[in-house]
Amino acid sequence: LDIDTGADILTASVSHSKELPRGVQPLLTPDDCNLAEEISKSSIEVQHALKERYGITDMSRVAADPWSVHLASEADVALTEPEDPSMPPRRLV
């Protein structure tokens, strides 16, 4: 049983669905953004790039801005395309 609704999720049926265009991504939650920031800041590759490009070594001074996540160009859209076309598009988080 679903705790919030009391519905039996094992026997429930889908009442509505909508096919979205390829590349459309769900909204990001605050937890998604916090996790993405944590992963980015702990990445050796990101740390190296920040040090080399900007001289930043203190990761406590780095923040990830979720407002900038969008597909602004065809090159951005291409980043979401999976290597295997039978798989769903990648999510940019």
CSV table of C-alpha atoms in Angstrom, one decimal:
chain,number,residue,atom,x,y,z
A,1,LEU,CA,0.0,0.0,0.0
A,2,ASP,CA,1.1,3.5,-0.8
A,3,ILE,CA,1.6,5.3,2.6
A,4,ASP,CA,0.3,8.6,1.4
A,5,THR,CA,-2.8,7.6,-0.6
A,6,GLY,CA,-3.6,4.1,0.7
A,7,ALA,CA,-3.6,2.8,-2.9
A,8,ASP,CA,-2.5,-0.7,-3.6
A,9,ILE,CA,0.4,0.0,-5.9
A,10,LEU,CA,0.8,-3.6,-7.0
A,11,THR,CA,-2.6,-3.7,-8.6
A,12,ALA,CA,-3.1,-0.1,-9.6
A,13,SER,CA,-3.3,0.9,-13.2
A,14,VAL,CA,-2.0,4.0,-15.1
A,15,SER,CA,-4.8,6.5,-15.5
A,16,HIS,CA,-2.9,8.9,-17.7
A,17,SER,CA,0.4,9.2,-19.5
A,18,LYS,CA,1.9,11.6,-22.0
A,19,GLU,CA,4.7,10.9,-24.5
A,20,LEU,CA,7.2,13.7,-24.2
A,21,PRO,CA,9.6,14.8,-27.0
A,22,ARG,CA,13.0,13.1,-27.0
A,23,GLY,CA,15.4,15.0,-24.7
A,24,VAL,CA,12.8,16.5,-22.4
A,25,GLN,CA,13.9,16.1,-18.8
A,26,PRO,CA,12.0,16.2,-15.6
A,27,LEU,CA,12.3,19.1,-13.2
A,28,LEU,CA,15.2,19.0,-10.8
A,29,THR,CA,14.5,18.8,-7.1
A,30,PRO,CA,16.6,20.6,-4.5
A,31,ASP,CA,17.9,17.1,-3.5
A,32,ASP,CA,19.0,16.5,-7.1
A,33,CYS,CA,20.8,19.8,-7.1
A,34,ASN,CA,22.5,19.2,-3.8
A,35,LEU,CA,23.7,15.8,-4.8
A,36,ALA,CA,25.0,17.1,-8.2
A,37,GLU,CA,27.0,19.8,-6.3
A,38,GLU,CA,28.4,17.2,-3.9
A,39,ILE,CA,29.4,14.9,-6.7
A,40,SER,CA,30.9,17.7,-8.7
A,41,LYS,CA,32.9,19.1,-5.8
A,42,SER,CA,34.3,15.7,-4.9
A,43,SER,CA,35.4,14.9,-8.5
A,44,ILE,CA,39.2,14.9,-8.9
A,45,GLU,CA,38.6,16.0,-12.6
A,46,VAL,CA,36.5,19.0,-11.5
A,47,GLN,CA,39.0,19.9,-8.8
A,48,HIS,CA,41.9,19.7,-11.3
A,49,ALA,CA,40.0,21.8,-13.9
A,50,LEU,CA,39.1,24.5,-11.3
A,51,LYS,CA,42.7,24.7,-10.1
A,52,GLU,CA,44.2,24.8,-13.6
A,53,ARG,CA,41.7,27.2,-15.2
A,54,TYR,CA,40.9,29.5,-12.3
A,55,GLY,CA,43.3,28.8,-9.4
A,56,ILE,CA,40.5,27.6,-7.2
A,57,THR,CA,41.6,24.9,-4.7
A,58,ASP,CA,39.1,25.5,-1.8
A,59,MET,CA,36.0,23.5,-2.8
A,60,SER,CA,34.0,25.1,0.1
A,61,ARG,CA,34.0,28.2,-2.0
A,62,VAL,CA,32.4,26.4,-5.0
A,63,ALA,CA,28.7,26.1,-5.6
A,64,ALA,CA,26.7,24.5,-8.4
A,65,ASP,CA,24.0,26.8,-9.9
A,66,PRO,CA,20.9,24.7,-10.8
A,67,TRP,CA,19.4,27.7,-12.7
A,68,SER,CA,21.9,27.3,-15.4
A,69,VAL,CA,20.9,23.7,-16.3
A,70,HIS,CA,19.2,23.9,-19.7
A,71,LEU,CA,19.6,22.8,-23.3
A,72,ALA,CA,20.6,26.1,-25.0
A,73,SER,CA,22.0,24.7,-28.2
A,74,GLU,CA,22.0,21.6,-30.5
A,75,ALA,CA,25.4,20.8,-28.9
A,76,ASP,CA,23.8,20.7,-25.5
A,77,VAL,CA,21.0,18.5,-26.8
A,78,ALA,CA,23.6,16.2,-28.3
A,79,LEU,CA,25.0,15.7,-24.8
A,80,THR,CA,21.8,14.0,-23.8
A,81,GLU,CA,21.9,11.4,-26.6
A,82,PRO,CA,22.8,7.9,-25.4
A,83,GLU,CA,25.5,5.9,-27.0
A,84,ASP,CA,23.0,3.1,-27.5
A,85,PRO,CA,20.0,4.6,-29.4
A,86,SER,CA,17.7,2.0,-27.8
A,87,MET,CA,18.3,3.6,-24.4
A,88,PRO,CA,16.5,6.7,-23.1
A,89,PRO,CA,18.2,10.1,-23.4
A,90,ARG,CA,20.8,10.9,-20.7
A,91,ARG,CA,19.7,13.4,-18.0
A,92,LEU,CA,21.8,16.5,-17.5
A,93,VAL,CA,22.3,16.8,-13.7
